[in-house]
XYZ file of C-alpha atoms in Angstrom:
494
model
C 65.542 157.282 124.239
C 63.744 156.848 120.960
C 61.308 159.271 121.272
C 59.045 160.237 118.023
C 55.789 162.123 117.786
C 52.572 162.338 115.909
C 50.966 164.545 113.457
C 47.246 163.411 112.331
C 45.741 165.130 109.929
C 42.931 164.546 107.772
C 43.062 167.599 105.304
C 46.191 169.746 105.878
C 49.233 169.410 108.001
C 52.053 171.827 108.085
C 55.389 170.505 109.043
C 58.131 173.063 110.820
C 61.442 173.160 109.804
C 64.684 175.112 110.453
C 65.592 178.148 108.205
C 68.414 175.545 106.740
C 66.252 173.006 105.330
C 66.562 169.318 106.654
C 64.192 166.058 106.663
C 62.236 165.963 110.026
C 64.334 163.205 112.277
C 61.366 161.431 113.541
C 57.926 162.600 112.185
C 54.828 161.420 110.858
C 51.468 162.617 108.802
C 48.624 160.809 108.772
C 45.348 160.956 106.066
C 42.688 158.746 105.746
C 41.434 157.510 101.932
C 38.945 155.037 100.826
C 39.370 152.598 97.074
C 37.626 150.088 95.363
C 40.030 146.824 94.957
C 38.351 144.215 92.921
C 34.670 145.459 93.116
C 35.213 145.919 96.928
C 35.329 149.542 98.799
C 38.319 149.605 101.278
C 39.219 152.440 103.775
C 42.924 152.660 104.755
C 45.173 155.000 106.408
C 48.546 156.308 105.211
C 51.143 157.502 107.026
C 54.170 159.493 105.421
C 57.059 159.638 107.760
C 60.313 159.474 109.190
C 62.175 157.282 111.434
C 65.969 157.304 112.345
C 68.580 154.872 111.647
C 70.840 154.889 115.145
C 74.412 154.190 115.597
C 75.623 151.696 118.568
C 75.599 154.581 120.832
C 72.482 155.206 120.010
C 72.989 158.381 118.147
C 70.698 159.188 114.952
C 73.057 158.923 111.897
C 70.276 158.733 109.284
C 66.556 159.400 109.021
C 64.346 157.174 106.362
C 61.531 158.038 104.370
C 58.504 155.903 104.359
C 55.186 155.367 102.991
C 53.041 153.224 105.155
C 49.416 151.829 103.984
C 47.457 150.277 106.635
C 43.902 149.039 105.867
C 41.278 150.950 108.388
C 39.575 149.159 111.233
C 41.532 145.784 110.776
C 43.224 143.439 113.109
C 46.531 144.757 112.048
C 48.484 142.341 114.169
C 47.309 139.269 112.344
C 47.397 140.910 108.955
C 49.956 140.512 106.063
C 52.646 143.199 105.920
C 54.764 143.859 103.083
C 58.002 145.687 102.842
C 58.926 146.946 99.488
C 62.175 148.312 98.133
C 63.669 149.328 94.726
C 66.894 149.048 93.743
C 69.748 150.996 91.968
C 71.681 150.771 94.226
C 70.511 154.594 95.018
C 66.718 154.449 93.589
C 63.560 155.763 95.746
C 60.815 153.723 96.265
C 58.282 155.778 93.893
C 58.515 153.254 90.975
C 56.566 150.443 93.198
C 55.029 152.884 94.891
C 53.116 154.753 92.541
C 52.928 152.444 89.714
C 52.473 148.916 91.473
C 51.355 147.392 94.569
C 50.254 150.847 96.171
C 46.715 152.065 95.984
C 47.099 154.877 93.118
C 48.964 154.500 90.054
C 50.439 157.229 87.500
C 48.450 158.614 84.575
C 50.058 156.514 81.739
C 48.669 155.015 78.809
C 47.887 151.221 78.753
C 51.734 150.534 77.565
C 53.311 152.713 80.290
C 53.895 155.655 78.183
C 53.306 159.330 79.891
C 50.485 161.609 79.312
C 49.604 165.000 80.620
C 48.627 165.777 82.762
C 50.416 164.245 85.028
C 49.658 162.657 88.239
C 48.100 159.597 90.261
C 44.648 158.042 89.845
C 43.470 155.069 92.072
C 45.098 151.805 91.526
C 41.932 148.880 91.526
C 44.703 145.968 91.293
C 46.744 147.262 94.853
C 47.730 144.593 96.964
C 46.204 146.460 99.805
C 43.230 144.208 100.140
C 45.691 141.300 101.050
C 48.233 142.770 102.821
C 49.427 146.057 104.563
C 52.488 147.832 103.085
C 55.616 149.739 103.947
C 57.344 151.666 101.162
C 61.192 152.345 102.279
C 63.618 154.870 100.989
C 66.968 153.846 101.691
C 69.588 156.573 102.918
C 70.343 159.609 100.368
C 66.901 158.229 97.976
C 63.352 160.014 98.415
C 63.384 162.264 101.681
C 66.156 159.640 103.395
C 69.184 161.578 104.170
C 72.388 160.928 106.356
C 72.388 163.289 110.042
C 75.084 165.478 111.297
C 76.387 164.782 114.461
C 76.711 167.454 117.235
C 80.098 168.565 115.757
C 78.358 168.877 112.162
C 79.905 165.989 110.415
C 78.133 163.275 108.522
C 78.520 159.832 109.310
C 80.943 157.494 107.294
C 79.413 156.652 104.123
C 80.802 152.944 104.414
C 77.962 152.427 107.370
C 75.342 152.792 104.228
C 76.398 152.028 100.855
C 77.561 149.005 100.228
C 75.929 145.319 99.721
C 76.244 144.256 103.150
C 76.108 147.456 105.093
C 72.836 148.280 103.101
C 71.258 145.077 104.857
C 72.495 145.692 108.004
C 71.317 149.048 108.747
C 67.928 148.315 107.055
C 67.252 144.870 108.844
C 68.033 147.107 112.370
C 65.982 149.800 110.926
C 62.917 147.721 110.248
C 63.096 146.393 113.511
C 62.035 149.224 114.950
C 59.334 149.983 112.458
C 57.661 146.436 113.294
C 57.795 147.576 117.304
C 56.875 150.709 116.526
C 53.555 149.694 114.854
C 52.910 146.613 116.645
C 53.802 144.097 113.666
C 55.679 141.553 115.309
C 52.461 139.016 114.987
C 51.594 139.656 111.163
C 52.766 137.489 108.678
C 55.959 139.280 107.064
C 57.247 139.460 103.247
C 59.418 141.168 101.403
C 59.534 142.764 97.752
C 62.508 144.288 95.984
C 63.088 145.444 92.453
C 66.124 145.318 90.320
C 68.928 145.519 92.673
C 66.241 145.395 95.715
C 66.463 141.788 94.463
C 69.691 140.946 96.283
C 68.810 143.539 98.944
C 65.909 141.373 100.232
C 67.669 138.099 99.441
C 70.201 139.225 101.856
C 67.644 140.602 104.268
C 65.913 137.469 104.570
C 68.779 135.665 106.574
C 69.766 139.101 108.311
C 66.662 139.598 110.040
C 66.081 135.834 110.659
C 69.513 135.294 112.100
C 70.155 139.024 113.960
C 66.876 140.163 114.251
C 65.103 136.968 114.837
C 62.279 138.160 112.745
C 61.113 134.890 110.429
C 59.272 135.840 107.043
C 56.571 134.040 104.737
C 57.841 135.114 101.565
C 60.069 137.029 99.209
C 58.871 138.691 96.028
C 61.938 139.199 93.621
C 60.632 141.882 90.656
C 63.320 141.663 87.992
C 65.887 140.817 90.428
C 69.799 142.147 89.458
C 72.064 139.189 90.639
C 75.500 140.560 90.804
C 76.816 137.304 90.594
C 76.215 137.374 87.002
C 76.516 141.195 86.127
C 79.886 141.703 87.997
C 81.676 138.794 86.624
C 84.434 138.798 83.749
C 83.436 135.136 82.840
C 81.757 135.535 79.403
C 79.670 132.365 79.439
C 77.161 134.300 81.382
C 76.425 136.588 78.423
C 74.657 133.346 76.452
C 72.057 133.965 79.453
C 70.986 137.157 77.136
C 69.580 134.587 74.314
C 66.098 134.389 75.116
C 65.649 137.924 75.907
C 67.147 138.559 72.423
C 64.478 136.233 71.205
C 61.523 138.185 72.921
C 62.635 141.622 71.782
C 63.565 140.855 68.170
C 59.886 138.804 68.203
C 58.062 141.871 69.317
C 59.955 144.211 67.306
C 59.039 141.370 64.243
C 62.958 141.249 63.718
C 62.968 137.407 63.610
C 62.641 135.229 60.400
C 59.129 134.112 59.392
C 59.492 130.771 60.381
C 59.704 132.019 64.328
C 57.745 135.367 63.864
C 54.417 133.314 63.121
C 54.549 131.455 66.290
C 53.300 132.644 69.819
C 56.490 133.979 72.162
C 55.797 131.604 74.597
C 56.410 128.650 71.830
C 59.576 129.527 71.256
C 61.557 130.478 74.223
C 61.614 127.068 75.702
C 63.353 125.751 72.611
C 65.744 129.194 72.909
C 66.297 128.572 76.755
C 67.547 124.874 76.444
C 69.963 125.734 73.387
C 71.408 128.329 75.985
C 72.243 125.724 78.336
C 72.757 122.564 76.426
C 74.995 124.670 73.263
C 75.715 128.180 73.538
C 77.112 128.594 77.294
C 79.500 125.107 76.722
C 80.031 126.584 73.130
C 81.415 129.801 74.825
C 83.422 128.443 77.427
C 85.487 126.719 75.012
C 86.822 130.076 74.215
C 89.583 129.752 71.250
C 89.861 126.200 71.300
C 85.968 125.836 69.638
C 86.188 124.580 66.031
C 85.484 126.592 63.470
C 82.239 124.223 62.776
C 80.831 124.715 65.787
C 81.307 128.359 65.961
C 79.980 128.835 62.705
C 77.037 126.205 63.549
C 76.489 127.984 67.112
C 76.376 131.358 65.631
C 74.064 130.852 62.816
C 71.856 129.374 65.549
C 72.147 132.453 67.703
C 71.353 134.923 64.810
C 67.788 132.609 63.889
C 67.269 133.580 67.442
C 68.238 136.638 67.960
C 67.751 138.315 64.548
C 71.258 139.646 64.426
C 73.517 138.643 61.748
C 75.556 135.926 61.584
C 79.062 137.823 61.050
C 78.199 140.101 63.683
C 77.904 137.361 66.189
C 80.943 135.538 65.011
C 82.812 138.793 65.424
C 82.103 138.874 68.957
C 83.250 135.429 69.292
C 79.680 134.467 70.361
C 79.802 136.990 73.234
C 77.409 139.755 72.063
C 76.739 142.508 74.443
C 73.059 143.816 75.210
C 74.310 147.395 74.110
C 75.335 146.039 70.722
C 72.050 144.405 70.616
C 69.996 147.907 71.502
C 71.841 149.802 69.003
C 72.076 147.031 66.082
C 68.356 145.106 66.239
C 66.409 147.564 64.541
C 69.572 149.706 63.380
C 68.079 149.558 59.501
C 64.839 151.490 60.435
C 66.678 154.270 62.303
C 66.030 153.322 65.947
C 67.647 152.019 68.981
C 65.830 150.133 71.603
C 65.196 150.877 75.262
C 67.600 148.822 77.809
C 65.150 148.219 80.854
C 62.316 147.769 78.383
C 63.226 147.226 74.682
C 59.369 147.611 73.298
C 60.439 151.457 73.476
C 62.235 153.656 70.579
C 65.082 155.863 70.594
C 66.703 158.262 68.061
C 70.561 158.626 68.414
C 72.505 161.501 66.330
C 74.202 159.289 64.157
C 73.459 155.523 63.151
C 76.671 154.234 63.533
C 78.202 153.005 66.845
C 77.711 149.996 69.100
C 75.796 151.569 71.784
C 72.542 153.777 71.839
C 73.223 157.624 72.599
C 70.237 157.299 75.820
C 68.180 154.836 77.425
C 65.211 155.451 75.609
C 62.581 153.870 78.481
C 64.188 155.652 81.348
C 63.775 159.077 80.199
C 59.952 157.995 79.510
C 59.320 156.736 82.438
C 61.192 159.647 84.678
C 58.933 162.142 82.570
C 55.865 160.995 84.222
C 57.175 159.824 87.474
C 58.854 162.682 89.236
C 56.084 165.076 88.832
C 53.555 162.519 89.822
C 55.598 161.131 93.119
C 56.388 164.950 94.116
C 52.854 165.865 94.132
C 51.414 163.073 95.683
C 53.621 163.039 98.517
C 52.994 166.820 99.431
C 49.409 167.420 98.376
C 47.741 164.124 99.108
C 49.783 162.283 101.658
C 50.364 165.839 103.121
C 54.283 165.704 103.719
C 55.765 168.819 102.853
C 59.048 169.678 102.736
C 61.600 171.658 100.400
C 63.999 168.510 100.195
C 64.318 167.502 96.741
C 62.998 164.026 96.299
C 65.940 161.877 94.923
C 64.571 159.845 92.233
C 68.265 158.579 91.996
C 70.350 159.645 95.280
C 74.358 159.686 95.402
C 75.108 156.340 96.899
C 78.604 155.469 95.196
C 81.438 154.437 95.756
C 78.991 150.971 96.345
C 80.857 148.252 97.819
C 80.034 145.359 96.053
C 82.656 142.940 97.703
C 81.660 139.629 99.660
C 78.044 139.342 98.113
C 76.708 136.423 100.008
C 73.066 137.082 98.886
C 72.028 134.657 96.966
C 73.106 131.818 99.318
C 71.646 134.134 102.194
C 68.055 133.517 100.532
C 68.865 129.602 100.354
C 69.894 129.495 104.375
C 66.836 131.710 105.207
C 64.796 129.195 103.320
C 66.587 125.845 104.791
C 66.022 127.131 108.261
C 62.392 128.398 107.656
C 60.210 126.190 106.192
C 57.317 128.657 105.818
C 59.766 130.850 103.808
C 58.229 130.897 99.582
C 59.797 132.915 97.113
C 58.150 134.697 94.059
C 60.253 135.767 90.900
C 58.871 138.081 88.561
C 60.290 139.083 85.153
C 59.480 140.958 81.698
C 60.591 138.835 78.645
C 61.593 142.229 77.607
C 63.966 143.505 80.190
C 67.238 143.785 78.572
C 68.953 145.263 81.662
C 68.208 141.943 84.149
C 66.922 139.480 81.519
C 64.337 137.040 82.618
C 66.596 133.958 81.736
C 69.145 135.233 84.097
C 66.573 135.536 86.810
C 65.602 131.733 86.392
C 69.340 130.878 86.283
C 69.828 132.308 89.774
C 67.240 130.906 91.476
C 68.484 127.776 90.047
C 71.491 128.295 91.438
C 70.691 129.282 94.958
C 69.145 125.842 95.421
C 71.508 123.486 93.118
C 69.989 120.359 95.192
C 66.451 121.253 93.862
C 64.927 120.026 97.380
C 63.074 123.415 97.759
C 62.413 124.086 94.367
C 58.488 123.326 95.038
C 58.961 126.735 97.027
C 59.940 128.768 94.278
C 57.626 129.781 91.345
C 58.571 132.310 88.440
C 55.674 134.301 86.465
C 57.219 136.003 83.283
C 55.353 139.321 81.487
C 55.169 140.580 78.223
C 56.727 143.650 78.900
C 59.826 145.033 80.341
C 62.061 145.471 83.475
C 58.910 147.174 85.646
C 56.368 145.045 84.036
C 53.550 146.698 86.126
C 53.315 149.764 83.822
C 51.604 147.979 81.291
C 47.836 148.032 82.242
C 47.487 144.210 81.273
C 50.583 143.351 83.119
C 50.080 145.203 86.167
C 46.558 143.408 86.567
C 48.348 139.930 86.170
C 51.586 140.727 88.281
C 49.320 141.997 91.269
C 47.247 139.033 91.161
C 50.332 136.853 90.900
C 51.174 138.556 94.237
C 47.701 138.527 95.719
C 47.670 134.462 95.066
C 51.077 134.400 96.641
C 50.593 136.209 99.882
C 47.398 133.936 100.086
C 48.985 130.857 99.631
C 51.935 131.256 101.556
C 50.115 132.907 104.625
C 49.622 129.083 107.033
C 46.720 128.252 108.337
C 46.234 128.683 111.939
C 47.989 125.976 113.770
C 49.775 124.807 110.581
C 53.208 124.045 111.958
C 56.830 125.203 110.743
C 58.178 121.935 109.992
C 59.971 119.545 107.400
C-alpha cells in the first residue's frame, strides 16, 4: 500500500533520520509564504518532500525529491499546474527553481554574475500568479536516490538511466503525484530545459498514451535535440552559424558593416544562408568545387568573425569548441559554452578548445550555496544527504530516441496541446537555430505550426539569469499559459 504522511510547519520542522543517512522515502514539509507579483500580493504554500517510485510489485525502488508551490485559498482543481524539469541528463531542478519560474531567485547581478552574500530574494516575475509549479529532481539528482531492497541491493540502473526509462518512470511518478494532490482537473503543462527538452517531448506522448493524462502545453527551454547532437553527419554543424554570428556580434568581432546593425537585423539573412547554402555545401563533402568552397568559406567568415583560412582548414565543418577558443584569442580570452557572453582565461593561448566552461563555473559559484540554504532554512527540509547539482546517471542509454516524434504525435492526438520554444542567442551548447530546426522537423507537414511559437533572448542557455530577459521570458510563459488554457466549453477538436 502506498501510504504517506504529513509534517506541516510554519516556522521549523525537524525530520528524523536513522544513523545511516538516507533521504526519507515518503514525506513532506509545508511552509507558508507570500510574494508580490506584478504589483499584486499573493499568498502561497510551499511543499518540499519526497515521493517513491515503485516497481511492478509495488515495492519502492527510488524516492524523488520535489518542491511544490500552490497558491493559497485557490480553487486548485481548476488552476493550471506546471511540472518543471532540468536537463543533463543528471542535472537537478535547482536551475529553473531558484532562477526562473519559482517564487525566489538568486542573488546575482543584472547580467547573471555571482555576487555575495549568497542567497535568494523574492522573484517579482514568477509565474505563480497564473499556475502552480512542481520542481522535480530525477533519480540521483538533488536529494533523489535509488532505494535498497530488503537484501540491501539497489535496483538495476537501467530502470532509470536512459531516454525511454527516464520517461517511463517519471510519467508513473507524475500520475501518483496528480492523484495525491487532486490535480486531475487542472490544465497541465510541462517545461524542460536543455536535456529536459527531449524529456518533456517524450513525456507528452507517454503521459497521454500510457497514463491518459492530457496536456495543454509543452515549454522547451534551450532544448537539446540529440537527433542532431549525437549524429556524425557534418551537415548539422551548419546550424551553428547563426549562433556564431550572434556571439561574434556580442563580442564585437564582426566586420564594421555588420557590427553597426542590430543583431535581429542580421540573423534572418544568416539563417537563410545557412539553410540555402552552408548545409548543401557541407553535404557535398569532397565533391564540392574549389570555387564554391571558397565562396562559402568567405561568407561564413563574414558571418562568424573567424578567418576564412580556419574555416577552410575545417572543411566548412567548424567545431564549436574551436570557435570558443578562437573567436577572441587575440584578446587573450576564451568564451563560454552555455553562454558566450562569459569570458575565461586559459593556461595557454594556443590550442583548439578552452580549458574549462567559464559560464558553468560562474553559475555553480552562486547556485550551489543558494539552493542548499533555501531548501534547509526557508523550506525547512533538512537532511545530511548531499544535494547533487549534477548526479551520476551514466551510462545513459541514448538508443531509440523517438522523443521528437512523440511530441508530434501527442499534438496530433490532442488539439489543445501547444508548444513554446525559448532560446538564448548566445547559447553555444543547444543553439537557438538548432531549436528552430528541431520544431520544423518535428512537424514536416507544417499543419500544426500555428500551435508552435519561438521566442529568442539576448543571453545564453539560461536566458533567465539576465534580469531583462527574466522579465521577458516569464511574461512569455505567462501569456502562453493564459492563451493555451481553453475557454470554458471550448472543445478539443479539429
